[in-house]
Amino acid sequence: MSAVLVVGGAGYIGSHAAKALRRAGYDVVVYDDLSAGHREATLGAPLVEGDIHDVPRLRETLRARGVTAVMHFAAWARVGESVRDPRGYYWTNVTGTLAVLEAMAAESVACFVFSSSAAVFGEPEETPITEAHPTRPINPYGETKLAVERALPHYARAYGIRSISLRYFNAAGADPEGELGESHDPETHLIPLAIGAALGRGALAIYGDDYPTPDGTCLRDYVHVTDLSDAHLLALQALERGAATTAYNLGCGRPASVREVVAAVSRVSGRPVPAAVAPRRPGDPAVLYASSEAIERDLGWCPRYADLDTIVETAWRWHQRRGTH
Ligand code: UDP
């Protein structure tokens, strides 16, 4: 018996990855405290409700379920909140992750796929951002992700836990089969908020239109959550073949502006998206997009849902469907 433990597997990206793992033939066990995740997002996979700081519980789960690899998604991920509550972010994202690693070391589980973030880079010096770009986070959230990334090579040398960190740019979209989607409370992300505006839930605030970009709004690299799931699977398989600890950037490499996203939501939904320009959001760089050449070259990753309208369409279908419940 061998299984993959998906920590945070009831959340947005974790639930999509768990579905991809099961489809690829892996046994999956979800470990989640359901503080932000949703029980129904496990799609019937075994769920252990537990805290990531609970090392005995984690150890027991790894042992009892015959776990051979861990994917770790459980984290807090709101930049502004991290500035107001760094303690909560260090506790969850750093101490919590080290607890997962401690349980793995104690149970001799050697493969770890880690959810990292473009936030490790801070203000970009040049774009597209490659893995060689300096890592200088500008907020506690990015610091916590980088702290774990920096610990991982030491954990590989000392405890034999090999890992691949995946630095997501803007995770977006929903399961093309309509079973899973993005459901945060409160929601802070652009695409679900723009969809909410199209559905009559209040105007979207466009955070700044005076950036040095073609239409004055920020450029971001939206990458489909199913493409992220594919990358996790490829990373796991590489680790199973003996790959060494490393980190990859994950984006489509084609930036879209806030106004382009608004236009896409309007096109896809066939509805107007009420929007008003608001002041810049502190800490938002003008332009952020990835070079994913390294993961394409090393692991053969190739995004299948790179088109912005396709990304928006999967999200739109999910939100419409949820609205009917
Ligand atoms: N954004 C916006 N209005 C919103 C939410 C986001 O204009 O209500 C902008 C934000 O300034 C950024 C982009 O949309 O340029 C993506 O933001 P999001 O919060 O979705 O992701 P982030 O880039 O912060 O990870």
Coordinates of C-alpha atoms and ligand atoms in Angstrom, one line a residue:
M1 CA 0.0 0.0 0.0
S2 CA 1.4 3.5 -0.9
A3 CA -0.4 6.8 -0.8
V4 CA 0.1 10.5 -1.2
L5 CA -0.8 12.8 1.7
V6 CA -2.3 16.0 0.4
V7 CA -2.1 18.5 3.3
G8 CA -4.6 21.2 2.6
G9 CA -6.3 19.0 0.1
A10 CA -9.7 20.5 0.8
G11 CA -8.6 23.9 -0.4
Y12 CA -8.6 25.5 -3.8
I13 CA -5.4 24.3 -5.3
G14 CA -5.0 21.2 -3.1
S15 CA -8.4 19.8 -4.1
H16 CA -7.6 20.1 -7.8
A17 CA -4.2 18.4 -7.2
A18 CA -5.8 15.6 -5.2
K19 CA -8.3 15.0 -8.0
A20 CA -5.4 14.9 -10.5
L21 CA -3.5 12.4 -8.3
R22 CA -6.4 10.1 -8.1
R23 CA -7.0 10.3 -11.8
A24 CA -3.3 9.3 -12.3
G25 CA -3.9 6.2 -10.1
Y26 CA -2.5 7.3 -6.8
D27 CA -4.1 6.6 -3.5
V28 CA -4.8 9.9 -1.8
V29 CA -5.4 10.9 1.8
V30 CA -6.4 14.5 2.5
Y31 CA -5.2 16.1 5.7
D32 CA -7.1 19.4 6.4
D33 CA -8.4 21.3 9.4
L34 CA -11.3 22.6 7.2
S35 CA -10.6 26.2 8.5
A36 CA -10.6 27.4 4.9
G37 CA -11.1 24.2 3.0
H38 CA -14.4 22.5 2.2
R39 CA -15.3 18.9 3.0
E40 CA -17.1 18.5 -0.3
A41 CA -13.9 19.5 -2.2
T42 CA -12.3 16.2 -1.2
L43 CA -14.7 14.4 -3.7
G44 CA -14.9 11.4 -1.4
A45 CA -11.2 10.9 -0.8
P46 CA -10.4 9.8 2.8
L47 CA -10.1 12.9 4.9
V48 CA -8.2 13.2 8.2
E49 CA -9.3 16.4 10.0
G50 CA -6.2 17.6 11.8
D51 CA -4.0 20.5 12.6
I52 CA -0.7 20.7 10.7
H53 CA 1.1 21.5 14.0
D54 CA 0.0 18.1 15.4
V55 CA 3.1 16.0 14.7
P56 CA 1.8 12.8 16.5
R57 CA -1.4 13.0 14.4
L58 CA 0.6 13.5 11.2
R59 CA 2.9 10.7 12.1
E60 CA 0.0 8.3 12.8
T61 CA -1.6 9.3 9.5
L62 CA 1.6 8.7 7.5
R63 CA 2.1 5.4 9.2
A64 CA -1.4 4.1 9.1
R65 CA -2.0 5.0 5.5
G66 CA 1.3 3.9 4.1
V67 CA 2.2 7.4 2.8
T68 CA 5.3 7.6 0.6
A69 CA 5.0 11.3 -0.5
V70 CA 3.5 14.6 0.8
M71 CA 2.1 17.5 -1.1
H72 CA 1.7 20.5 1.1
F73 CA -0.9 23.2 0.3
A74 CA -2.1 24.2 3.7
A75 CA -1.1 27.9 4.3
W76 CA -2.4 31.4 4.8
A77 CA -2.1 33.3 1.6
R78 CA -3.3 36.9 1.9
V79 CA -0.6 39.5 1.5
G80 CA -2.3 42.4 3.4
E81 CA -3.3 40.1 6.3
S82 CA 0.3 38.9 6.6
V83 CA 1.4 42.5 7.2
R84 CA -1.2 42.9 10.0
D85 CA -0.6 39.5 11.5
P86 CA 2.9 38.2 10.8
R87 CA 2.8 36.0 13.8
G88 CA -0.1 34.0 12.4
Y89 CA 1.7 33.7 9.1
Y90 CA 4.9 32.5 10.6
W91 CA 3.0 30.1 12.8
T92 CA 1.0 28.6 10.0
N93 CA 3.3 28.8 7.1
V94 CA 6.7 28.2 8.7
T95 CA 6.1 26.4 12.0
G96 CA 3.3 24.4 10.5
T97 CA 5.4 23.3 7.5
L98 CA 8.3 22.4 9.7
A99 CA 5.9 20.2 11.7
V100 CA 4.9 18.4 8.6
L101 CA 8.5 17.9 7.7
E102 CA 9.3 16.7 11.2
A103 CA 6.6 14.0 10.9
M104 CA 8.0 13.0 7.5
A105 CA 11.5 12.7 8.8
A106 CA 10.3 10.6 11.8
E107 CA 8.4 8.3 9.4
S108 CA 11.1 8.2 6.7
V109 CA 8.8 9.7 4.0
A110 CA 11.2 11.2 1.5
C111 CA 9.2 13.1 -1.2
F112 CA 7.8 16.6 -0.6
V113 CA 6.1 18.9 -3.1
F114 CA 5.7 22.4 -1.6
S115 CA 3.3 25.2 -2.6
S116 CA 5.5 28.3 -2.9
S117 CA 4.7 31.6 -4.5
A118 CA 5.9 34.4 -6.8
A119 CA 5.9 36.5 -3.6
V120 CA 9.3 35.1 -2.8
F121 CA 10.7 37.5 -5.5
G122 CA 9.3 40.8 -4.2
E123 CA 9.5 43.7 -6.6
P124 CA 10.8 42.3 -9.9
E125 CA 14.1 43.6 -11.3
E126 CA 13.4 42.1 -14.7
T127 CA 10.6 40.1 -16.4
P128 CA 9.9 37.4 -17.2
I129 CA 11.1 36.2 -13.8
T130 CA 13.4 33.2 -14.0
E131 CA 14.6 31.0 -11.1
A132 CA 17.8 33.0 -11.2
H133 CA 16.0 36.2 -10.2
P134 CA 16.9 37.4 -6.7
T135 CA 14.5 36.5 -3.9
R136 CA 13.7 39.6 -1.8
P137 CA 10.2 39.3 -0.5
I138 CA 8.4 42.6 0.4
N139 CA 5.8 41.2 2.8
P140 CA 5.6 38.6 5.6
Y141 CA 3.7 36.2 3.3
G142 CA 6.6 36.0 0.8
E143 CA 9.1 35.8 3.7
T144 CA 7.3 32.7 5.1
K145 CA 7.4 30.9 1.8
L146 CA 11.0 31.8 1.2
A147 CA 11.9 30.7 4.8
V148 CA 10.6 27.2 4.0
E149 CA 12.2 27.1 0.6
R150 CA 15.6 28.0 2.2
A151 CA 15.1 25.3 4.9
L152 CA 14.4 22.5 2.3
P153 CA 17.9 21.9 1.0
H154 CA 19.1 21.5 4.6
Y155 CA 16.3 19.0 5.3
A156 CA 17.4 17.1 2.2
R157 CA 21.0 16.8 3.3
A158 CA 20.2 16.1 7.0
Y159 CA 17.0 14.0 6.8
G160 CA 16.8 12.8 3.2
I161 CA 13.6 14.6 2.4
R162 CA 13.9 15.6 -1.3
S163 CA 11.5 18.4 -2.4
I164 CA 10.3 20.4 -5.3
S165 CA 8.9 23.9 -4.5
L166 CA 6.5 25.3 -7.1
R167 CA 6.2 29.1 -7.1
Y168 CA 2.7 29.9 -8.4
F169 CA 2.1 33.1 -10.1
N170 CA -1.7 33.9 -10.2
A171 CA -3.6 30.6 -9.7
A172 CA -6.9 31.0 -11.5
G173 CA -9.8 29.1 -13.1
A174 CA -11.7 26.0 -12.0
D175 CA -11.9 22.3 -12.7
P176 CA -13.0 22.0 -16.4
E177 CA -15.4 19.2 -15.3
G178 CA -17.1 21.6 -12.9
E179 CA -16.6 19.6 -9.7
L180 CA -14.2 22.0 -8.0
G181 CA -13.5 25.7 -7.9
E182 CA -12.3 28.7 -6.0
S183 CA -14.3 29.6 -2.9
H184 CA -12.6 31.9 -0.4
D185 CA -14.2 33.9 2.4
P186 CA -13.5 36.7 2.2
E187 CA -12.6 36.7 -1.5
T188 CA -9.8 39.0 -2.5
H189 CA -8.8 37.6 -5.9
L190 CA -9.5 39.5 -9.2
I191 CA -11.2 36.9 -11.3
P192 CA -13.8 35.7 -8.7
L193 CA -14.5 39.3 -7.8
A194 CA -14.9 40.3 -11.4
I195 CA -17.3 37.4 -11.9
G196 CA -19.2 38.5 -8.7
A197 CA -19.5 42.0 -10.2
A198 CA -20.9 40.4 -13.4
L199 CA -23.4 38.5 -11.3
G200 CA -24.6 41.7 -9.6
R201 CA -22.7 41.4 -6.3
G202 CA -21.3 44.9 -6.4
A203 CA -18.8 46.9 -8.5
L204 CA -15.2 45.7 -8.9
A205 CA -12.5 48.1 -7.6
I206 CA -9.6 48.4 -10.0
Y207 CA -6.6 49.0 -7.8
G208 CA -4.8 51.7 -9.8
D209 CA -4.8 52.7 -13.4
D210 CA -1.7 54.8 -13.4
Y211 CA 0.9 52.1 -13.5
P212 CA 3.6 52.2 -16.2
T213 CA 1.8 49.5 -18.3
P214 CA 0.0 49.8 -21.6
D215 CA -3.4 50.4 -20.1
G216 CA -2.2 51.7 -16.7
T217 CA -3.4 48.6 -14.8
C218 CA -1.2 45.9 -13.3
L219 CA 0.0 42.9 -15.4
R220 CA -0.2 39.5 -13.9
D221 CA 0.4 35.9 -15.1
Y222 CA -2.8 33.9 -14.6
V223 CA -2.2 30.2 -14.6
H224 CA -5.0 27.6 -14.6
V225 CA -5.4 25.5 -11.5
T226 CA -5.5 22.3 -13.6
D227 CA -2.2 23.2 -15.1
L228 CA -0.8 23.7 -11.6
S229 CA -2.1 20.3 -10.7
D230 CA -0.3 18.8 -13.7
A231 CA 2.9 20.4 -12.5
H232 CA 2.4 18.9 -9.0
L233 CA 2.0 15.5 -10.5
L234 CA 5.1 15.9 -12.7
A235 CA 7.1 17.1 -9.7
L236 CA 6.0 14.1 -7.6
Q237 CA 7.0 11.7 -10.4
A238 CA 10.4 13.4 -10.7
L239 CA 11.0 13.0 -7.0
E240 CA 9.9 9.3 -7.2
R241 CA 12.6 8.9 -9.8
G242 CA 15.1 10.4 -7.5
A243 CA 15.2 14.1 -8.5
A244 CA 17.2 16.4 -6.2
T245 CA 15.7 19.3 -4.2
T246 CA 14.9 22.4 -6.4
A247 CA 12.3 25.1 -7.0
Y248 CA 10.4 26.0 -10.2
N249 CA 8.4 29.1 -11.3
L250 CA 5.0 28.4 -12.6
G251 CA 3.1 30.7 -14.9
C252 CA 2.0 30.9 -18.5
G253 CA 4.5 33.7 -19.3
R254 CA 1.8 35.8 -20.9
P255 CA 0.8 38.7 -18.7
A256 CA -2.7 40.1 -18.7
S257 CA -3.8 43.4 -17.3
V258 CA -6.6 44.0 -14.8
R259 CA -8.6 45.6 -17.6
E260 CA -8.0 42.7 -19.9
V261 CA -9.3 40.3 -17.2
V262 CA -12.4 42.5 -16.8
A263 CA -13.0 42.4 -20.6
A264 CA -12.6 38.6 -20.6
V265 CA -15.1 38.2 -17.8
S266 CA -17.5 40.4 -19.7
R267 CA -17.0 38.5 -23.0
V268 CA -17.3 35.1 -21.4
S269 CA -20.4 36.0 -19.2
G270 CA -22.1 38.1 -21.9
R271 CA -22.7 40.7 -19.1
P272 CA -21.2 44.0 -18.1
V273 CA -18.7 44.0 -15.3
P274 CA -19.3 47.2 -13.2
A275 CA -15.9 48.5 -12.2
A276 CA -14.5 51.7 -10.8
V277 CA -10.9 52.8 -10.5
A278 CA -9.7 52.9 -6.8
P279 CA -6.3 53.8 -5.3
R280 CA -3.4 51.4 -5.7
R281 CA -3.2 48.4 -3.3
P282 CA 0.0 48.7 -1.3
G283 CA 2.6 46.2 -2.3
D284 CA 1.3 45.5 -5.8
P285 CA 4.2 45.5 -8.3
A286 CA 3.2 46.9 -11.8
V287 CA 4.3 43.8 -13.7
L288 CA 4.7 40.1 -12.6
Y289 CA 5.1 37.3 -15.0
A290 CA 7.0 34.1 -15.0
S291 CA 9.5 32.2 -17.2
S292 CA 8.4 28.6 -16.8
E293 CA 11.2 27.4 -19.2
A294 CA 12.9 25.4 -16.4
I295 CA 9.9 23.2 -15.5
E296 CA 9.0 22.8 -19.2
R297 CA 12.6 21.7 -19.9
D298 CA 13.2 19.5 -16.8
L299 CA 9.7 18.0 -16.3
G300 CA 8.0 18.5 -19.6
W301 CA 5.3 20.7 -18.1
C302 CA 3.1 22.3 -20.8
P303 CA 0.0 24.4 -19.8
R304 CA -3.2 23.1 -21.4
Y305 CA -5.4 26.0 -20.4
A306 CA -3.2 29.0 -21.0
D307 CA -5.8 31.1 -22.9
L308 CA -7.3 33.8 -20.6
D309 CA -10.8 33.4 -21.9
T310 CA -10.6 29.6 -21.2
I311 CA -9.4 30.3 -17.7
V312 CA -12.2 32.7 -17.1
E313 CA -14.8 30.4 -18.7
T314 CA -14.0 27.5 -16.3
A315 CA -14.2 29.9 -13.3
W316 CA -17.5 31.4 -14.7
R317 CA -19.1 28.0 -15.0
W318 CA -18.2 27.1 -11.5
H319 CA -19.5 30.3 -10.0
Q320 CA -22.7 30.1 -12.0
R321 CA -23.2 26.5 -10.9
R322 CA -22.6 27.4 -7.2
G323 CA -25.0 30.3 -7.5
T324 CA -27.8 27.9 -8.4
H325 CA -27.4 25.8 -5.2
Ligands
UDP1 N1 -7.1 43.6 -8.3 C1 -7.9 44.6 -8.5 N2 -9.1 44.6 -7.8 C2 -9.5 43.6 -6.9 C3 -8.5 42.5 -6.7 C4 -7.4 42.6 -7.4 O1 -7.7 45.5 -9.3 O2 -10.5 43.7 -6.3 C5 -5.8 43.6 -9.0 C6 -4.6 43.6 -8.1 O3 -4.2 44.9 -7.9 C7 -3.5 42.8 -9.0 C8 -4.4 41.8 -9.8 O4 -5.7 42.3 -9.7 O5 -2.9 43.7 -9.9 C9 -4.4 40.4 -9.2 O6 -4.7 40.5 -7.8 P1 -5.1 39.2 -7.0 O7 -5.4 39.7 -5.6 O8 -6.1 38.4 -7.7 O9 -3.7 38.3 -7.0 P2 -2.2 38.7 -6.5 O10 -1.6 39.3 -7.7 O11 -2.3 39.7 -5.4 O12 -1.7 37.4 -6.1

